[in-house]
Short mmCIF file of C-alpha atoms and ligand atoms in Angstrom, two decimals:
data_model
loop_
_atom_site.label_atom_id
_atom_site.label_comp_id
_atom_site.label_asym_id
_atom_site.label_seq_id
_atom_site.Cartn_x
_atom_site.Cartn_y
_atom_site.Cartn_z
CA UNK A 1 0.00 0.00 0.00
CA UNK A 2 2.93 2.37 0.59
CA UNK A 3 4.92 1.29 -2.45
CA UNK A 4 5.72 4.27 -4.65
CA UNK A 5 3.74 6.64 -2.45
CA UNK A 6 5.04 10.15 -1.90
CA UNK A 7 5.10 10.89 1.81
CA UNK A 8 6.00 14.21 3.40
CA UNK A 9 7.24 13.89 6.97
CA UNK A 10 7.15 17.10 8.97
CA UNK A 11 9.32 17.07 12.08
CA UNK A 12 8.89 19.83 14.66
CA UNK A 13 10.87 20.72 17.77
CA UNK A 14 10.04 18.19 20.43
CA UNK A 15 12.12 15.60 22.22
CA UNK A 16 10.28 12.82 20.37
CA UNK A 17 11.84 14.07 17.10
CA UNK A 18 14.46 11.32 17.39
CA UNK A 19 11.71 8.71 17.04
CA UNK A 20 10.80 10.11 13.61
CA UNK A 21 14.04 8.66 12.26
CA UNK A 22 12.51 5.21 12.73
CA UNK A 23 9.41 6.39 10.93
CA UNK A 24 11.48 7.42 7.89
CA UNK A 25 13.24 4.06 7.88
CA UNK A 26 9.94 2.14 7.98
CA UNK A 27 8.36 4.25 5.23
CA UNK A 28 11.41 3.71 3.03
CA UNK A 29 11.42 -0.03 3.81
CA UNK A 30 7.78 -0.19 2.75
CA UNK A 31 8.73 1.30 -0.63
CA UNK A 32 7.58 4.90 -0.10
CA UNK A 33 9.48 8.00 -1.17
CA UNK A 34 9.93 10.25 1.83
CA UNK A 35 10.69 13.95 1.86
CA UNK A 36 11.53 15.22 5.33
CA UNK A 37 10.75 18.80 6.26
CA UNK A 38 11.92 20.17 9.61
CA UNK A 39 11.19 23.32 11.54
CA UNK A 40 14.32 25.18 12.62
CA UNK A 41 13.75 24.21 16.25
CA UNK A 42 13.50 20.50 15.33
CA UNK A 43 17.16 20.68 14.27
CA UNK A 44 18.02 21.37 17.92
CA UNK A 45 16.88 17.85 18.72
CA UNK A 46 18.01 15.79 15.70
CA UNK A 47 20.46 16.63 12.97
CA UNK A 48 19.08 16.93 9.43
CA UNK A 49 21.86 14.59 8.31
CA UNK A 50 20.14 11.71 10.11
CA UNK A 51 16.93 12.24 8.13
CA UNK A 52 18.76 12.97 4.87
CA UNK A 53 20.69 9.71 5.19
CA UNK A 54 17.62 7.62 5.97
CA UNK A 55 15.37 9.25 3.36
CA UNK A 56 18.15 9.62 0.74
CA UNK A 57 16.92 13.16 0.06
CA UNK A 58 17.93 16.62 1.19
CA UNK A 59 15.99 17.76 4.21
CA UNK A 60 14.19 21.07 3.81
CA UNK A 61 14.23 23.48 6.73
CA UNK A 62 14.39 27.07 5.51
CA UNK A 63 12.09 28.85 3.12
CA UNK A 64 15.06 30.80 1.84
CA UNK A 65 18.28 28.84 2.40
CA UNK A 66 21.34 30.93 3.17
CA UNK A 67 23.38 29.49 0.33
CA UNK A 68 21.91 30.12 -3.16
CA UNK A 69 23.58 27.02 -4.63
CA UNK A 70 21.56 24.68 -2.44
CA UNK A 71 18.89 22.73 -4.33
CA UNK A 72 16.28 23.91 -1.84
CA UNK A 73 16.75 27.51 -2.91
CA UNK A 74 13.88 27.33 -5.39
CA UNK A 75 11.37 29.31 -3.42
CA UNK A 76 8.32 27.62 -4.97
CA UNK A 77 9.42 24.27 -3.59
CA UNK A 78 6.61 24.25 -1.00
CA UNK A 79 4.05 24.51 -3.82
CA UNK A 80 5.71 21.71 -5.81
CA UNK A 81 5.83 19.42 -2.78
CA UNK A 82 2.22 20.26 -1.90
CA UNK A 83 1.22 18.82 -5.27
CA UNK A 84 3.78 15.95 -5.19
CA UNK A 85 2.65 14.44 -1.87
CA UNK A 86 0.09 11.66 -1.52
CA UNK A 87 -0.01 12.37 2.21
CA UNK A 88 1.78 14.45 4.81
CA UNK A 89 2.37 13.43 8.42
CA UNK A 90 3.68 15.79 11.10
CA UNK A 91 5.24 13.73 13.88
CA UNK A 92 6.01 14.98 16.41
CA UNK A 93 3.75 18.03 16.12
CA UNK A 94 4.37 20.64 18.80
CA UNK A 95 1.70 22.88 20.34
CA UNK A 96 3.33 25.81 18.52
CA UNK A 97 3.14 24.27 15.04
CA UNK A 98 -0.42 23.04 15.68
CA UNK A 99 -1.42 26.59 16.70
CA UNK A 100 0.15 28.02 13.55
CA UNK A 101 -1.58 25.50 11.29
CA UNK A 102 -4.90 26.17 13.04
CA UNK A 103 -4.62 29.88 12.25
CA UNK A 104 -3.24 29.37 8.74
CA UNK A 105 0.17 30.92 9.44
CA UNK A 106 3.01 30.33 7.00
CA UNK A 107 6.11 31.60 8.81
CA UNK A 108 8.48 28.73 7.97
CA UNK A 109 8.84 26.13 5.24
CA UNK A 110 6.81 23.47 7.05
CA UNK A 111 3.79 25.67 7.80
CA UNK A 112 3.88 27.14 4.27
CA UNK A 113 3.89 23.62 2.86
CA UNK A 114 0.85 22.70 4.96
CA UNK A 115 -1.06 25.58 3.37
CA UNK A 116 -0.03 24.42 -0.10
CA UNK A 117 -0.81 20.75 0.58
CA UNK A 118 -3.41 19.17 -1.71
CA UNK A 119 -3.48 15.71 -0.11
CA UNK A 120 -4.50 14.60 3.36
CA UNK A 121 -2.68 15.65 6.54
CA UNK A 122 -1.97 13.50 9.60
CA UNK A 123 -0.89 15.26 12.79
CA UNK A 124 0.53 13.55 15.88
CA UNK A 125 0.40 16.07 18.76
CA UNK A 126 3.35 15.38 21.06
CA UNK A 127 4.23 17.56 24.03
CA UNK A 128 4.15 17.74 27.78
CA UNK A 129 0.87 16.88 29.48
CA UNK A 130 0.00 20.42 30.60
CA UNK A 131 0.70 21.88 27.17
CA UNK A 132 -1.43 19.14 25.62
CA UNK A 133 -4.38 19.54 27.96
CA UNK A 134 -4.20 23.35 27.78
CA UNK A 135 -7.48 24.78 26.49
CA UNK A 136 -5.73 26.63 23.66
CA UNK A 137 -4.04 23.46 22.38
CA UNK A 138 -7.22 21.42 22.67
CA UNK A 139 -9.11 24.14 20.81
CA UNK A 140 -6.48 24.19 18.04
CA UNK A 141 -6.54 20.39 17.72
CA UNK A 142 -10.35 20.62 17.47
CA UNK A 143 -10.00 23.20 14.68
CA UNK A 144 -7.69 20.88 12.73
CA UNK A 145 -10.02 17.94 13.26
CA UNK A 146 -13.01 19.96 12.04
CA UNK A 147 -11.06 20.63 8.83
CA UNK A 148 -10.58 16.92 8.22
CA UNK A 149 -7.01 16.66 9.55
CA UNK A 150 -6.37 13.16 10.92
CA UNK A 151 -5.23 13.46 14.51
CA UNK A 152 -3.25 10.59 16.01
CA UNK A 153 -3.88 10.90 19.73
CA UNK A 154 -0.76 10.95 21.89
CA UNK A 155 -0.17 8.05 24.24
CA UNK A 156 -0.28 8.47 27.99
CA UNK A 157 2.74 7.58 30.06
CA UNK A 158 5.96 8.94 31.50
CA UNK A 159 7.10 12.11 29.71
CA UNK A 160 10.57 13.58 29.22
CA UNK A 161 9.83 16.21 31.89
CA UNK A 162 9.27 13.50 34.48
CA UNK A 163 5.54 14.22 34.54
CA UNK A 164 3.05 11.59 33.52
CA UNK A 165 0.01 11.81 31.26
CA UNK A 166 -0.97 12.06 27.59
CA UNK A 167 1.68 13.57 25.33
CA UNK A 168 3.93 10.75 24.10
CA UNK A 169 4.44 10.10 20.40
CA UNK A 170 2.75 6.78 19.55
CA UNK A 171 4.97 3.94 18.35
CA UNK A 172 6.05 3.83 14.71
CA UNK A 173 3.55 1.10 13.64
CA UNK A 174 0.66 3.24 14.92
CA UNK A 175 1.84 6.22 12.87
CA UNK A 176 2.40 4.08 9.76
CA UNK A 177 -1.08 2.61 10.20
CA UNK A 178 -2.59 6.11 10.39
CA UNK A 179 -0.95 7.08 7.10
CA UNK A 180 -2.06 3.83 5.46
CA UNK A 181 -5.62 4.48 6.61
CA UNK A 182 -5.59 7.97 5.21
CA UNK A 183 -4.34 6.55 1.89
CA UNK A 184 -7.15 3.97 1.99
CA UNK A 185 -9.54 6.92 2.36
CA UNK A 186 -8.16 8.53 -0.78
CA UNK A 187 -8.40 5.17 -2.61
CA UNK A 188 -12.19 5.05 -1.87
CA UNK A 189 -12.14 1.25 -1.97
CA UNK A 190 -15.64 1.01 -0.44
CA UNK A 191 -17.28 3.32 -2.98
CA UNK A 192 -20.68 2.01 -4.08
CA UNK A 193 -21.07 -0.18 -0.96
CA UNK A 194 -23.82 0.35 1.58
CA UNK A 195 -22.71 -0.31 5.13
CA UNK A 196 -25.00 -0.44 8.14
CA UNK A 197 -23.36 0.10 11.52
CA UNK A 198 -24.81 0.01 15.03
CA UNK A 199 -23.11 1.70 17.96
CA UNK A 200 -23.42 2.52 21.62
CA UNK A 201 -25.55 1.08 24.38
CA UNK A 202 -29.29 0.69 24.52
CA UNK A 203 -31.33 2.06 27.41
CA UNK A 204 -34.28 0.05 28.65
CA UNK A 205 -36.72 2.19 30.67
CA UNK A 206 -37.72 1.25 34.20
CA UNK A 207 -39.85 4.41 34.51
CA UNK A 208 -39.74 7.80 32.71
CA UNK A 209 -36.47 8.79 34.45
CA UNK A 210 -34.59 5.53 35.06
CA UNK A 211 -33.25 2.86 32.78
CA UNK A 212 -31.16 -0.31 32.55
CA UNK A 213 -28.11 0.31 30.41
CA UNK A 214 -24.43 -0.44 30.02
CA UNK A 215 -21.10 1.35 29.81
CA UNK A 216 -20.65 1.31 26.03
CA UNK A 217 -19.37 4.70 24.80
CA UNK A 218 -20.18 4.07 21.12
CA UNK A 219 -16.65 5.10 20.08
CA UNK A 220 -15.87 1.80 18.33
CA UNK A 221 -19.02 1.85 16.19
CA UNK A 222 -18.61 5.54 15.37
CA UNK A 223 -15.02 4.80 14.30
CA UNK A 224 -16.30 2.05 11.96
CA UNK A 225 -18.88 4.43 10.49
CA UNK A 226 -16.31 7.19 10.08
CA UNK A 227 -13.71 4.89 8.49
CA UNK A 228 -16.27 3.35 6.10
CA UNK A 229 -17.51 6.79 5.01
CA UNK A 230 -13.94 8.02 4.46
CA UNK A 231 -13.41 5.00 2.17
CA UNK A 232 -16.40 5.99 0.07
CA UNK A 233 -19.18 3.74 1.48
CA UNK A 234 -22.74 4.98 1.96
CA UNK A 235 -23.05 4.56 5.71
CA UNK A 236 -26.11 4.39 7.93
CA UNK A 237 -25.27 4.52 11.62
CA UNK A 238 -27.90 3.38 14.10
CA UNK A 239 -26.81 4.87 17.40
CA UNK A 240 -27.95 4.28 20.94
CA UNK A 241 -27.76 7.22 23.38
CA UNK A 242 -24.16 8.50 23.18
CA UNK A 243 -22.50 11.91 23.35
CA UNK A 244 -20.61 11.69 20.04
CA UNK A 245 -20.70 13.87 16.93
CA UNK A 246 -21.94 12.26 13.72
CA UNK A 247 -18.94 11.52 11.46
CA UNK A 248 -18.94 13.50 8.20
CA UNK A 249 -20.99 11.95 5.41
CA UNK A 250 -22.78 9.46 7.68
CA UNK A 251 -26.56 9.13 7.88
CA UNK A 252 -27.47 8.72 11.56
CA UNK A 253 -30.57 7.19 13.11
CA UNK A 254 -30.91 7.68 16.88
CA UNK A 255 -32.60 5.02 19.01
CA UNK A 256 -32.94 4.32 22.71
CA UNK A 257 -34.11 0.78 23.28
CA UNK A 258 -33.08 -2.59 21.84
CA UNK A 259 -36.53 -2.88 20.25
CA UNK A 260 -36.09 0.47 18.51
CA UNK A 261 -32.64 -0.64 17.35
CA UNK A 262 -34.04 -3.94 16.08
CA UNK A 263 -36.73 -2.07 14.10
CA UNK A 264 -34.19 0.36 12.65
CA UNK A 265 -31.84 -2.48 11.64
CA UNK A 266 -34.59 -4.48 9.99
CA UNK A 267 -35.70 -1.36 8.09
CA UNK A 268 -32.22 -0.86 6.59
CA UNK A 269 -30.88 -4.44 6.45
CA UNK A 270 -32.34 -5.50 3.11
CA UNK A 271 -30.59 -2.70 1.22
CA UNK A 272 -27.18 -2.98 2.86
CA UNK A 273 -24.11 -4.90 1.70
CA UNK A 274 -22.66 -5.34 5.17
CA UNK A 275 -23.83 -4.99 8.77
CA UNK A 276 -21.30 -4.23 11.49
CA UNK A 277 -23.09 -4.75 14.77
CA UNK A 278 -20.91 -3.02 17.34
CA UNK A 279 -23.74 -1.86 19.60
CA UNK A 280 -23.85 -3.24 23.11
CA UNK A 281 -27.49 -4.26 22.99
CA UNK A 282 -29.11 -4.85 26.38
CA UNK A 283 -30.10 -8.51 26.52
CA UNK A 284 -33.16 -7.82 28.65
CA UNK A 285 -35.61 -5.00 29.41
CA UNK A 286 -38.03 -4.31 32.27
CA UNK A 287 -41.24 -6.18 31.43
CA UNK A 288 -43.60 -3.33 32.25
CA UNK A 289 -41.93 0.07 32.64
CA UNK A 290 -43.91 2.42 34.90
CA UNK A 291 -45.69 5.36 33.23
CA UNK A 292 -44.76 7.72 36.04
CA UNK A 293 -41.74 7.96 38.31
CA UNK A 294 -41.61 5.19 40.89
CA UNK A 295 -41.62 6.86 44.33
CA UNK A 296 -39.36 5.62 47.09
CA UNK A 297 -42.31 5.17 49.51
CA UNK A 298 -44.10 3.01 46.97
CA UNK A 299 -41.25 0.51 47.10
CA UNK A 300 -42.32 -0.50 50.60
CA UNK A 301 -39.95 -3.22 51.76
CA UNK A 302 -36.13 -3.49 51.57
CA UNK A 303 -36.25 -5.28 48.24
CA UNK A 304 -37.45 -4.01 44.91
CA UNK A 305 -37.65 -6.56 42.11
CA UNK A 306 -37.72 -5.56 38.45
CA UNK A 307 -39.12 -8.26 36.24
CA UNK A 308 -37.40 -8.37 32.88
CA UNK A 309 -38.08 -9.88 29.49
CA UNK A 310 -35.54 -10.94 26.90
CA UNK A 311 -34.81 -8.49 24.10
CA UNK A 312 -34.63 -9.64 20.50
CA UNK A 313 -31.17 -10.80 19.37
CA UNK A 314 -30.75 -8.39 16.47
CA UNK A 315 -27.69 -10.04 15.00
CA UNK A 316 -29.10 -13.55 15.18
CA UNK A 317 -32.22 -12.35 13.37
CA UNK A 318 -30.01 -10.69 10.73
CA UNK A 319 -28.08 -13.97 10.37
CA UNK A 320 -31.34 -15.77 9.65
CA UNK A 321 -32.59 -13.11 7.23
CA UNK A 322 -29.36 -12.55 5.30
CA UNK A 323 -29.36 -12.96 1.56
CA UNK A 324 -26.06 -11.46 0.37
CA UNK A 325 -25.01 -9.31 3.34
CA UNK A 326 -21.66 -9.63 5.07
CA UNK A 327 -22.24 -9.87 8.83
CA UNK A 328 -19.82 -8.71 11.51
CA UNK A 329 -20.48 -9.07 15.22
CA UNK A 330 -18.61 -8.24 18.40
CA UNK A 331 -17.99 -10.50 21.34
CA UNK A 332 -17.23 -8.94 24.67
CA UNK A 333 -15.75 -11.71 26.77
CA UNK A 334 -13.86 -11.81 30.02
CA UNK A 335 -13.20 -15.57 30.19
CA UNK A 336 -12.41 -18.20 27.53
CA UNK A 337 -12.75 -15.48 24.91
CA UNK A 338 -11.70 -17.47 21.83
CA UNK A 339 -13.99 -20.38 22.61
CA UNK A 340 -17.01 -18.15 23.28
CA UNK A 341 -16.34 -15.92 20.28
CA UNK A 342 -16.04 -18.88 17.87
CA UNK A 343 -19.29 -20.30 19.21
CA UNK A 344 -21.01 -16.91 18.86
CA UNK A 345 -19.75 -16.47 15.29
CA UNK A 346 -21.05 -19.86 14.20
CA UNK A 347 -24.30 -19.64 16.20
CA UNK A 348 -25.22 -16.22 14.80
CA UNK A 349 -24.05 -17.19 11.26
CA UNK A 350 -21.51 -14.36 11.07
CA UNK A 351 -18.66 -13.91 8.62
CA UNK A 352 -16.46 -12.23 11.18
CA UNK A 353 -16.45 -11.71 14.91
CA UNK A 354 -14.41 -9.11 16.77
CA UNK A 355 -13.38 -10.37 20.17
CA UNK A 356 -12.38 -8.02 22.94
CA UNK A 357 -11.87 -8.16 26.68
CA UNK A 358 -12.61 -4.88 28.49
CA UNK A 359 -10.21 -5.84 31.28
CA UNK A 360 -7.17 -5.77 28.97
CA UNK A 361 -5.06 -2.61 29.22
CA UNK A 362 -6.09 -0.21 26.41
CA UNK A 363 -9.42 -1.94 25.72
CA UNK A 364 -11.60 -0.48 28.48
CA UNK A 365 -15.03 1.06 27.95
CA UNK A 366 -14.70 4.62 26.66
CA UNK A 367 -11.01 4.14 25.79
CA UNK A 368 -9.59 5.74 22.61
CA UNK A 369 -7.80 2.48 21.83
CA UNK A 370 -8.86 -1.14 21.57
CA UNK A 371 -7.20 -4.54 21.64
CA UNK A 372 -9.13 -7.05 19.55
CA UNK A 373 -8.84 -10.43 17.86
CA UNK A 374 -10.57 -10.95 14.52
CA UNK A 375 -12.02 -14.40 13.84
CA UNK A 376 -13.38 -15.30 10.42
CA UNK A 377 -15.11 -18.40 9.09
CA UNK A 378 -11.85 -20.41 9.16
CA UNK A 379 -11.91 -19.92 12.96
CA UNK A 380 -8.29 -18.72 12.85
CA UNK A 381 -7.68 -15.87 15.30
CA UNK A 382 -5.96 -12.72 14.02
CA UNK A 383 -4.85 -10.88 17.16
CA UNK A 384 -4.21 -7.16 16.60
CA UNK A 385 -1.97 -5.04 18.81
CA UNK A 386 -3.38 -2.18 20.86
CA UNK A 387 -4.28 0.57 18.40
CA UNK A 388 -6.61 3.57 18.09
CA UNK A 389 -10.24 2.57 17.50
CA UNK A 390 -10.14 4.19 14.06
CA UNK A 391 -7.30 1.86 13.04
CA UNK A 392 -9.19 -1.16 14.43
CA UNK A 393 -12.15 0.02 12.36
CA UNK A 394 -10.05 0.06 9.20
CA UNK A 395 -8.75 -3.46 9.91
CA UNK A 396 -12.35 -4.70 10.29
CA UNK A 397 -13.30 -2.96 7.04
CA UNK A 398 -10.29 -4.52 5.26
CA UNK A 399 -11.77 -7.91 6.14
CA UNK A 400 -15.27 -6.80 5.11
CA UNK A 401 -13.89 -5.64 1.76
CA UNK A 402 -12.36 -9.10 1.16
CA UNK A 403 -15.73 -10.71 1.94
CA UNK A 404 -17.82 -8.47 -0.28
CA UNK A 405 -18.38 -9.73 -3.82
CA UNK A 406 -16.20 -7.94 -6.39
CA UNK A 407 -17.54 -4.50 -7.24
CA UNK A 408 -19.72 -4.35 -10.33
N1 LIG B 1 -26.32 -8.48 19.90
C1 LIG B 1 -27.52 -8.27 19.26
N2 LIG B 1 -28.69 -8.31 19.97
C2 LIG B 1 -28.68 -8.58 21.28
C3 LIG B 1 -27.48 -8.83 21.94
C4 LIG B 1 -26.30 -8.76 21.23
O1 LIG B 1 -27.53 -8.03 18.06
N3 LIG B 1 -29.82 -8.61 21.94
C5 LIG B 1 -25.08 -8.45 19.12
C6 LIG B 1 -24.07 -7.44 19.58
O2 LIG B 1 -24.20 -6.22 18.91
C7 LIG B 1 -22.75 -8.12 19.25
C8 LIG B 1 -23.05 -9.58 19.34
O3 LIG B 1 -24.47 -9.70 19.25
O4 LIG B 1 -22.32 -7.82 17.95
C9 LIG B 1 -22.59 -10.27 20.57
O5 LIG B 1 -23.13 -9.68 21.69
P1 LIG B 1 -22.95 -10.31 23.16
O6 LIG B 1 -23.76 -9.52 24.10
O7 LIG B 1 -21.50 -10.49 23.44
O8 LIG B 1 -23.56 -11.72 22.92
P2 LIG B 1 -24.77 -12.44 23.52
O9 LIG B 1 -25.27 -13.29 22.41
O10 LIG B 1 -25.73 -11.49 24.12
O11 LIG B 1 -24.09 -13.37 24.59
P3 LIG B 1 -23.62 -13.12 26.09
O12 LIG B 1 -24.11 -11.78 26.53
O13 LIG B 1 -24.22 -14.25 26.82
O14 LIG B 1 -22.12 -13.22 26.04
#
């Protein structure tokens, strides 16, 4: 996927700049052509010679190099590179450079190039925890995101300052994956496909103010919807109650209960090519929710029993109704995961099941990352390392793409 691709790597002045050398090496190994661009302050951390040697190209730092005989002295170079690049990644990206990009400044070669860039931009914010959590930085990151810039969230951990928290540059494979995913988006390999995604929890009313629910944040399903839309699919997202923005280009249907979700799925299932059922559907609901708020005095004794009825199994029903659709389910397991997931995949007649254990580090409810194992019809597990949910989403969609009949 990276063979022959033109990648711009922007390196800004942070201690993690030394890690970008590995990134260059991996891009080159994968067959990409890499042009490194540094801000002047990045050269305080790593010498340009390191990047020039690894990328086999001159590194560009200054807009107007001091010596006129240098090849970088052509002042329109930023425009040429903006057209040349298939993708640009800035890693590490300091708070300062992020702020400049957010306001459209062009006061050095790197920021000028960003303004001239035609292709997609990936930014990996990397800085100390207080600079990262600062309202100004968060606002600027939000501005970039709203413009379609792909943000690779920093990892939490021990920082160079000795403090601890989010701010570390993610490992090289995570950054490479982000670039690959952005390139998949430009390839639009799911164009013409209709993908139905469910996300979030369901809430089953006990009375008008209380409900039975679960801790699902909806982030995984929203990531699947977002990734599918970026790859050109027509996406319908059936969402339980979550506090997440609708990804660009996605048609969203909001529901509350499992029954409402079941109705929405059955309404859209016939026309879809694939269903990715990532919602955490409540398995049971109070049998007769009260019409008005249940008062404490009315409970009487020490015990209050809620009688429940089983909810429909949406995925199982889809498995029985399927004609041509690819079906993907999730299995949330804490014990004997593989065994349970394989059984679930076969029992619900799924093409693929995504197994995860919320107790594993980096896979908790609400987390930005996930650690999953994909199991297809050959029952062979494909364990994936911990990665951002958007990257997990792309891996799931890669499998879906293989399962879909060839495009007409
Ligand atoms: N699912 C569904 N309808 C339900 C319950 C679950 O469609 N009523 C879907 C989920 O969206 C998920 C898959 O089935 O993709 C597995 O859900 P899970 O709750 O793990 O499986 P269950 O069959 O409910 O088994 P258990 O809770 O006993 O593990």
